[in-house]
Backbone as a printed PyTorch tensor [residue, N CA C, xyz], in Angstrom:
tensor([[[  0.8510,  -1.1730,   0.0000],
         [  0.0000,   0.0000,   0.0000],
         [  0.8990,   1.2390,   0.0000]],

        [[  1.4440,   1.6140,  -1.1790],
         [  2.3310,   2.7680,  -1.2770],
         [  1.5660,   4.0720,  -1.2100]],

        [[  2.1660,   5.0570,  -0.5970],
         [  1.5430,   6.3770,  -0.4750],
         [  2.0550,   7.2770,  -1.5910]],

        [[  1.2000,   8.0830,  -2.1830],
         [  1.5730,   8.9620,  -3.2810],
         [  1.3220,  10.4190,  -2.9340]],

        [[  1.7890,  10.8430,  -1.7680],
         [  1.6130,  12.2330,  -1.3860],
         [  2.5920,  13.1120,  -2.1360]],

        [[  2.3010,  14.4220,  -2.1640],
         [  3.1940,  15.4230,  -2.7240],
         [  3.4170,  16.5000,  -1.6790]],

        [[  4.4830,  17.2800,  -1.8600],
         [  4.7270,  18.3980,  -0.9470],
         [  3.4760,  19.2660,  -0.8860]],

        [[  3.1180,  19.6920,   0.3150],
         [  1.9410,  20.5420,   0.4430],
         [  1.4470,  20.5950,   1.8780]],

        [[  0.1510,  20.8080,   2.0080],
         [ -0.4680,  20.9400,   3.3240],
         [ -1.6140,  19.9570,   3.4560]],

        [[ -1.9210,  19.6750,   4.7080],
         [ -3.0330,  18.7790,   4.9890],
         [ -3.2980,  18.7420,   6.4760]],

        [[ -3.8590,  17.6370,   6.9090],
         [ -4.1310,  17.4270,   8.3290],
         [ -3.6830,  16.0310,   8.7190]],

        [[ -3.1670,  15.9370,   9.9240],
         [ -2.8750,  14.6500,  10.5350],
         [ -4.0580,  14.3540,  11.4460]],

        [[ -4.7520,  13.2710,  11.1880],
         [ -5.9020,  12.8900,  11.9980],
         [ -5.4470,  11.7490,  12.9060]],

        [[ -5.4460,  12.0070,  14.2050],
         [ -4.9840,  11.0310,  15.1920],
         [ -6.2020,  10.3560,  15.8000]],

        [[ -6.3010,   9.0480,  15.5800],
         [ -7.4400,   8.2940,  16.1050],
         [ -7.1020,   7.7870,  17.5000]],

        [[ -7.9450,   8.1430,  18.4470],
         [ -7.7440,   7.7060,  19.8230],
         [ -8.3670,   6.3490,  20.0610]],

        [[ -8.4480,   5.9900,  21.3160],
         [ -9.1040,   4.7360,  21.6830],
         [-10.5700,   4.8380,  21.3030]],

        [[-11.2290,   3.6940,  21.1570],
         [-12.6290,   3.7270,  20.7390],
         [-13.4380,   4.5800,  21.7060]],

        [[-14.2850,   5.4170,  21.1390],
         [-15.0970,   6.3120,  21.9450],
         [-14.4820,   7.6920,  22.0920]],

        [[-13.1820,   7.8210,  21.8660],
         [-12.5390,   9.1260,  21.9280],
         [-12.6240,   9.7830,  20.5540]],

        [[-12.8540,  11.0920,  20.5220],
         [-12.8890,  11.7690,  19.2240],
         [-11.4750,  11.8470,  18.6240]],

        [[-11.4050,  11.8760,  17.3030],
         [-10.1190,  12.0170,  16.6110],
         [ -9.6110,  13.4500,  16.7930]],

        [[ -8.3050,  13.5970,  16.8400],
         [ -7.6690,  14.9150,  16.9430],
         [ -7.1390,  15.2770,  15.5700]],

        [[ -7.4180,  16.5030,  15.1090],
         [ -6.9720,  16.9710,  13.8010],
         [ -5.8730,  18.0040,  13.9960]],

        [[ -4.7300,  17.7730,  13.3650],
         [ -3.5440,  18.6140,  13.5430],
         [ -3.1240,  19.1710,  12.1810]],

        [[ -2.8880,  20.4960,  12.0660],
         [ -2.3640,  21.0410,  10.8020],
         [ -1.0570,  20.3380,  10.4460]],

        [[ -0.8760,  20.0310,   9.1530],
         [  0.2550,  19.2200,   8.7410],
         [  0.9000,  19.7740,   7.4760]],

        [[  2.2150,  19.8590,   7.5020],
         [  2.9940,  20.1070,   6.2890],
         [  3.4170,  18.7450,   5.7800]],

        [[  3.3740,  18.5480,   4.4790],
         [  3.7740,  17.2830,   3.8890],
         [  5.0370,  17.5190,   3.0710]],

        [[  6.0970,  16.7870,   3.4080],
         [  7.3830,  16.9150,   2.7250],
         [  7.7640,  15.5600,   2.1380]],

        [[  7.6210,  15.4290,   0.8170],
         [  7.9250,  14.1570,   0.1620],
         [  9.0810,  14.2580,  -0.8270]],

        [[  9.3620,  15.4560,  -1.3180],
         [ 10.4910,  15.6010,  -2.2350],
         [ 11.7860,  15.5740,  -1.4360]],

        [[ 12.8690,  15.2150,  -2.0980],
         [ 14.1690,  15.1720,  -1.4200],
         [ 14.4800,  16.5290,  -0.7870]],

        [[ 14.2620,  17.5890,  -1.5290],
         [ 14.5670,  18.9380,  -1.0370],
         [ 13.7390,  19.2940,   0.2040]],

        [[ 12.4390,  19.0430,   0.1600],
         [ 11.5620,  19.3750,   1.2920],
         [ 11.8970,  18.5280,   2.5180]],

        [[ 12.1820,  17.2300,   2.3180],
         [ 12.5410,  16.3580,   3.4470],
         [ 13.8570,  16.7980,   4.0680]],

        [[ 14.8320,  17.1690,   3.2240],
         [ 16.1370,  17.5930,   3.7240],
         [ 16.0150,  18.8820,   4.5290]],

        [[ 15.1930,  19.7960,   4.0700],
         [ 14.9940,  21.0760,   4.7650],
         [ 14.2250,  20.8560,   6.0610]],

        [[ 13.1410,  20.0880,   6.0230],
         [ 12.3630,  19.7800,   7.2280],
         [ 12.1330,  20.9840,   8.1180]],

        [[ 12.5370,  20.8820,   9.3650],
         [ 12.3570,  21.9710,  10.3340],
         [ 13.6370,  22.7800,  10.5470]],

        [[ 14.6580,  22.5550,   9.7330],
         [ 15.9170,  23.2790,   9.9120],
         [ 15.7130,  24.7840,   9.7980]],

        [[ 16.3190,  25.5070,  10.7240],
         [ 16.2660,  26.9640,  10.6960],
         [ 14.9860,  27.5710,  11.2310]],

        [[ 14.0700,  26.7700,  11.7110],
         [ 12.8070,  27.3050,  12.2420],
         [ 12.8720,  27.4130,  13.7600]],

        [[ 12.1000,  28.3530,  14.2780],
         [ 11.9830,  28.5150,  15.7290],
         [ 10.7590,  27.7960,  16.2710]],

        [[  9.8270,  27.4440,  15.3820],
         [  8.6080,  26.7520,  15.8100],
         [  7.9580,  26.1130,  14.5890]],

        [[  6.9530,  25.3230,  14.8430],
         [  6.1760,  24.7040,  13.7630],
         [  4.7130,  24.7270,  14.1930]],

        [[  3.8510,  25.0720,  13.2460],
         [  2.4150,  25.0370,  13.5310],
         [  1.9240,  23.6430,  13.2020]],

        [[  1.5240,  22.9070,  14.2070],
         [  1.0810,  21.5350,  13.9940],
         [  2.2540,  20.5950,  13.8800]],

        [[  2.3950,  19.9540,  12.7150],
         [  3.4400,  18.9450,  12.5350],
         [  3.8840,  18.9260,  11.0800]],

        [[  4.9610,  18.1950,  10.8230],
         [  5.4450,  17.9900,   9.4610],
         [  5.6550,  16.4930,   9.2420]],

        [[  5.1910,  16.0080,   8.0940],
         [  5.3450,  14.6050,   7.7160],
         [  6.4930,  14.5020,   6.7200]],

        [[  7.4610,  13.6490,   7.0110],
         [  8.5600,  13.3580,   6.0960],
         [  8.3210,  11.9570,   5.5460]],

        [[  8.2240,  11.8450,   4.2230],
         [  7.9460,  10.5410,   3.6300],
         [  8.5990,  10.4380,   2.2620]],

        [[  9.3250,   9.3690,   2.0030],
         [  9.6520,   8.2830,   2.9110],
         [ 10.7760,   8.6930,   3.8620]],

        [[ 10.7740,   8.1260,   5.0480],
         [ 11.8250,   8.3780,   6.0390],
         [ 11.7260,   7.3330,   7.1350]],

        [[ 12.8920,   6.9380,   7.6680],
         [ 12.8790,   6.0250,   8.8070],
         [ 13.8060,   6.4980,   9.9210]],

        [[ 14.3970,   7.6910,   9.7320],
         [ 15.2190,   8.2860,  10.7830],
         [ 15.3390,   9.7800,  10.5210]],

        [[ 15.7650,  10.5170,  11.5510],
         [ 15.9500,  11.9650,  11.4240],
         [ 17.1700,  12.3790,  12.2450]],

        [[ 17.6040,  13.6030,  12.0220],
         [ 18.6450,  14.2010,  12.8560],
         [ 18.1830,  15.5950,  13.2420]],

        [[ 18.8010,  16.1450,  14.2630],
         [ 18.4360,  17.4940,  14.7060],
         [ 19.6340,  18.4370,  14.6570]],

        [[ 20.6130,  18.1250,  13.8080],
         [ 21.7440,  19.0240,  13.6310],
         [ 21.2390,  20.3240,  13.0070]],

        [[ 21.7310,  21.4490,  13.5000],
         [ 21.3430,  22.8030,  13.0510],
         [ 19.8920,  23.1570,  13.3810]],

        [[ 19.2550,  22.4010,  14.2480],
         [ 17.9030,  22.7690,  14.6770],
         [ 17.9940,  23.7150,  15.8600]],

        [[ 16.9990,  24.5490,  15.9910],
         [ 16.9670,  25.5460,  17.0560],
         [ 16.1150,  25.1350,  18.2420]],

        [[ 15.3970,  24.0260,  18.1070],
         [ 14.4490,  23.6430,  19.1560],
         [ 14.4150,  22.1340,  19.2970]],

        [[ 14.0590,  21.6470,  20.4870],
         [ 13.8340,  20.2040,  20.6280],
         [ 12.5310,  19.8260,  19.9230]],

        [[ 12.4530,  18.5910,  19.4380],
         [ 11.2610,  18.1420,  18.7170],
         [ 10.8150,  16.7690,  19.2110]],

        [[  9.5370,  16.4930,  18.9970],
         [  8.9940,  15.1530,  19.1580],
         [  9.0220,  14.5030,  17.7750]],

        [[  9.3840,  13.2400,  17.7370],
         [  9.4550,  12.4910,  16.4890],
         [  8.6170,  11.2270,  16.6370]],

        [[  7.6580,  11.0440,  15.7270],
         [  6.8500,   9.8210,  15.7020],
         [  7.2080,   9.0440,  14.4430]],

        [[  7.5490,   7.7800,  14.6240],
         [  7.8880,   6.8990,  13.5090],
         [  6.6490,   6.0870,  13.1600]],

        [[  6.2720,   6.0960,  11.8690],
         [  5.0620,   5.4130,  11.4110],
         [  5.4220,   4.2600,  10.4870]],

        [[  4.6650,   3.1640,  10.5810],
         [  4.8810,   2.0580,   9.6510],
         [  4.0770,   2.2980,   8.3730]],

        [[  4.0990,   1.3460,   7.4600],
         [  3.4280,   1.5270,   6.1660],
         [  1.9170,   1.6900,   6.2960]],

        [[  1.3270,   1.2210,   7.4050],
         [ -0.1150,   1.3540,   7.6280],
         [ -0.4670,   2.5890,   8.4520]],

        [[  0.5110,   3.4590,   8.6850],
         [  0.3620,   4.6990,   9.4630],
         [  0.0480,   4.4300,  10.9300]],

        [[  0.5800,   3.3450,  11.4350],
         [  0.5040,   3.0420,  12.8620],
         [  1.7980,   3.5240,  13.4900]],

        [[  1.6970,   4.1690,  14.6510],
         [  2.8700,   4.7170,  15.3420],
         [  3.6500,   3.5690,  15.9760]],

        [[  4.9370,   3.4540,  15.6080],
         [  5.7480,   2.3800,  16.1850],
         [  6.6770,   2.8920,  17.2830]],

        [[  6.9090,   4.2090,  17.3320],
         [  7.7310,   4.7890,  18.4060],
         [  7.5670,   6.3000,  18.3930]],

        [[  7.7110,   6.9050,  19.5680],
         [  7.7120,   8.3620,  19.7060],
         [  8.9020,   8.7260,  20.5820]],

        [[  9.7060,   9.6580,  20.1260],
         [ 10.8850,  10.0920,  20.8740],
         [ 10.9590,  11.6100,  20.8750]],

        [[ 11.5370,  12.1710,  21.9370],
         [ 11.8480,  13.6000,  21.9870],
         [ 13.3460,  13.7310,  21.7450]],

        [[ 13.7110,  14.6290,  20.8310],
         [ 15.1160,  14.8160,  20.4850],
         [ 15.5250,  16.2650,  20.6870]],

        [[ 16.6510,  16.4670,  21.3640],
         [ 17.2300,  17.7970,  21.5170],
         [ 18.0260,  18.1380,  20.2640]],

        [[ 18.3100,  19.4220,  20.0360],
         [ 19.1460,  19.7990,  18.8880],
         [ 20.5110,  19.1130,  18.9470]],

        [[ 21.0630,  18.8230,  17.7590],
         [ 22.3880,  18.2300,  17.6660],
         [ 22.4420,  16.7320,  17.8530]],

        [[ 21.3310,  16.0350,  17.6450],
         [ 21.2770,  14.5840,  17.8460],
         [ 21.0240,  13.8540,  16.5310]],

        [[ 21.4230,  12.5910,  16.5030],
         [ 21.1720,  11.7200,  15.3670],
         [ 20.2640,  10.5930,  15.8440]],

        [[ 19.0770,  10.4900,  15.2630],
         [ 18.1330,   9.4500,  15.6590],
         [ 18.4740,   8.1230,  15.0150]],

        [[ 18.2280,   7.0560,  15.7290],
         [ 18.4660,   5.7130,  15.2070],
         [ 17.3900,   5.3620,  14.1750]],

        [[ 17.7800,   4.7490,  13.0620],
         [ 16.7680,   4.3100,  12.0840],
         [ 15.8530,   3.2470,  12.6950]],

        [[ 14.5960,   3.3010,  12.3510],
         [ 13.6130,   2.2990,  12.7950],
         [ 13.3310,   1.3880,  11.6100]],

        [[ 13.5730,   0.1080,  11.7820],
         [ 13.4940,  -0.8230,  10.6620],
         [ 12.1370,  -0.8380,   9.9670]],

        [[ 11.0520,  -0.8020,  10.6980],
         [  9.7160,  -0.8650,  10.0830],
         [  9.1550,   0.5050,   9.7200]],

        [[  9.8590,   1.5820,  10.0750],
         [  9.3440,   2.9280,   9.8140],
         [  9.3980,   3.2510,   8.3240]],

        [[  8.3330,   3.8540,   7.8210],
         [  8.2590,   4.3100,   6.4360],
         [  8.0470,   5.8120,   6.3480]],

        [[  7.5530,   6.4020,   7.4550],
         [  7.2440,   7.8240,   7.4990],
         [  7.6230,   8.3410,   8.8840]],

        [[  7.9160,   9.6470,   8.9560],
         [  8.2440,  10.2820,  10.2340],
         [  7.4120,  11.5500,  10.3590]],

        [[  6.8600,  11.7750,  11.5420],
         [  6.1490,  13.0190,  11.8400],
         [  6.9470,  13.7550,  12.9030]],

        [[  7.2370,  15.0410,  12.6460],
         [  7.9620,  15.8810,  13.6000],
         [  7.0520,  17.0070,  14.0760]],

        [[  7.2040,  17.3690,  15.3460],
         [  6.4420,  18.4790,  15.9260],
         [  7.2510,  19.0490,  17.0890]],

        [[  6.8380,  20.1870,  17.6000],
         [  7.5130,  20.7810,  18.7550],
         [  7.4970,  19.8100,  19.9220]],

        [[  8.5720,  19.8180,  20.6920],
         [  8.6890,  18.9020,  21.8320],
         [  7.5040,  19.0420,  22.7760]],

        [[  6.9330,  17.9200,  23.1620],
         [  5.8530,  17.8930,  24.1350],
         [  4.4520,  17.8320,  23.5560]],

        [[  4.2860,  18.1550,  22.2670],
         [  2.9190,  18.2140,  21.7400],
         [  2.3670,  16.8780,  21.2640]],

        [[  3.2280,  15.9150,  20.9830],
         [  2.7080,  14.6170,  20.5230],
         [  1.7810,  14.0120,  21.5740]],

        [[  2.1480,  14.1490,  22.8250],
         [  1.2940,  13.6280,  23.9050],
         [ -0.0660,  14.3350,  23.8810]],

        [[ -0.0530,  15.6610,  23.6920],
         [ -1.3080,  16.4200,  23.6270],
         [ -2.1810,  15.9510,  22.4610]],

        [[ -1.5380,  15.6270,  21.3360],
         [ -2.2770,  15.1750,  20.1580],
         [ -2.7780,  13.7350,  20.3050]],

        [[ -2.2540,  12.9930,  21.2670],
         [ -2.6240,  11.5900,  21.4260],
         [ -1.7720,  10.6500,  20.5890]],

        [[ -0.6500,  11.1690,  20.0730],
         [  0.2560,  10.3290,  19.2850],
         [  1.1130,   9.5330,  20.2530]],

        [[  0.9200,   8.2240,  20.2580],
         [  1.6620,   7.3290,  21.1390],
         [  1.8270,   6.0050,  20.4220]],

        [[  2.7150,   5.1880,  20.9150],
         [  2.9630,   3.8920,  20.2950],
         [  1.6550,   3.1210,  20.1750]],

        [[  1.4040,   2.5870,  18.9810],
         [  0.1930,   1.8250,  18.7310],
         [ -0.9620,   2.6320,  18.1690]],

        [[ -0.8980,   3.9560,  18.2690],
         [ -1.9780,   4.8010,  17.7300],
         [ -1.9770,   4.7230,  16.2100]],

        [[ -3.1340,   4.9680,  15.6110],
         [ -3.2690,   4.9870,  14.1550],
         [ -3.5770,   6.3960,  13.7260]],

        [[ -2.9180,   6.8550,  12.6430],
         [ -3.1560,   8.2000,  12.1300],
         [ -3.5470,   8.1300,  10.6640]],

        [[ -4.1620,   9.1960,  10.1950],
         [ -4.5040,   9.3620,   8.7840],
         [ -3.8940,  10.6570,   8.3080]],

        [[ -3.5890,  10.7400,   7.0230],
         [ -3.1200,  11.9740,   6.4090],
         [ -4.1850,  12.4120,   5.4220]],

        [[ -4.7450,  13.6050,   5.6560],
         [ -5.7480,  14.1770,   4.7690],
         [ -5.0710,  15.3190,   4.0240]],

        [[ -5.0440,  15.2210,   2.6980],
         [ -4.3770,  16.2230,   1.8700],
         [ -5.3600,  17.3230,   1.5120]],

        [[ -4.9010,  18.5840,   1.6100],
         [ -5.7130,  19.7430,   1.2300],
         [ -5.3720,  20.1670,  -0.1830]],

        [[ -6.3460,  20.2210,  -1.0490],
         [ -6.1660,  20.7410,  -2.4030],
         [ -5.0350,  20.0860,  -3.1630]],

        [[ -4.7830,  20.5920,  -4.3390],
         [ -3.6810,  20.0490,  -5.1520],
         [ -2.5920,  21.0540,  -5.2880]]])
């Protein structure tokens, strides 16, 4: 089930436990080599989150802020969530196909945790 996203904007829909409402988070989508390489470098903050795809690891060299990193498998299930300070190299996750980055501490607020399922809703073309 390959994903065919393009650079742009959308929403990350985080599905909670049954009975809990889904959380919708503004999302930047970075799929081109250039957009993935740039990621959050040089920024002081991010509104919502950014999806890097394909990706199975990240680094925080030249970043100005700590970030939360969620590793997603091919079915968009969260396999790990880590907080990384600037100047770190994250370990590759073997089953990860996509990475979501956000400001440190917000993944918990969004309900992004190991085992959670997310959706990517693309806005416009």
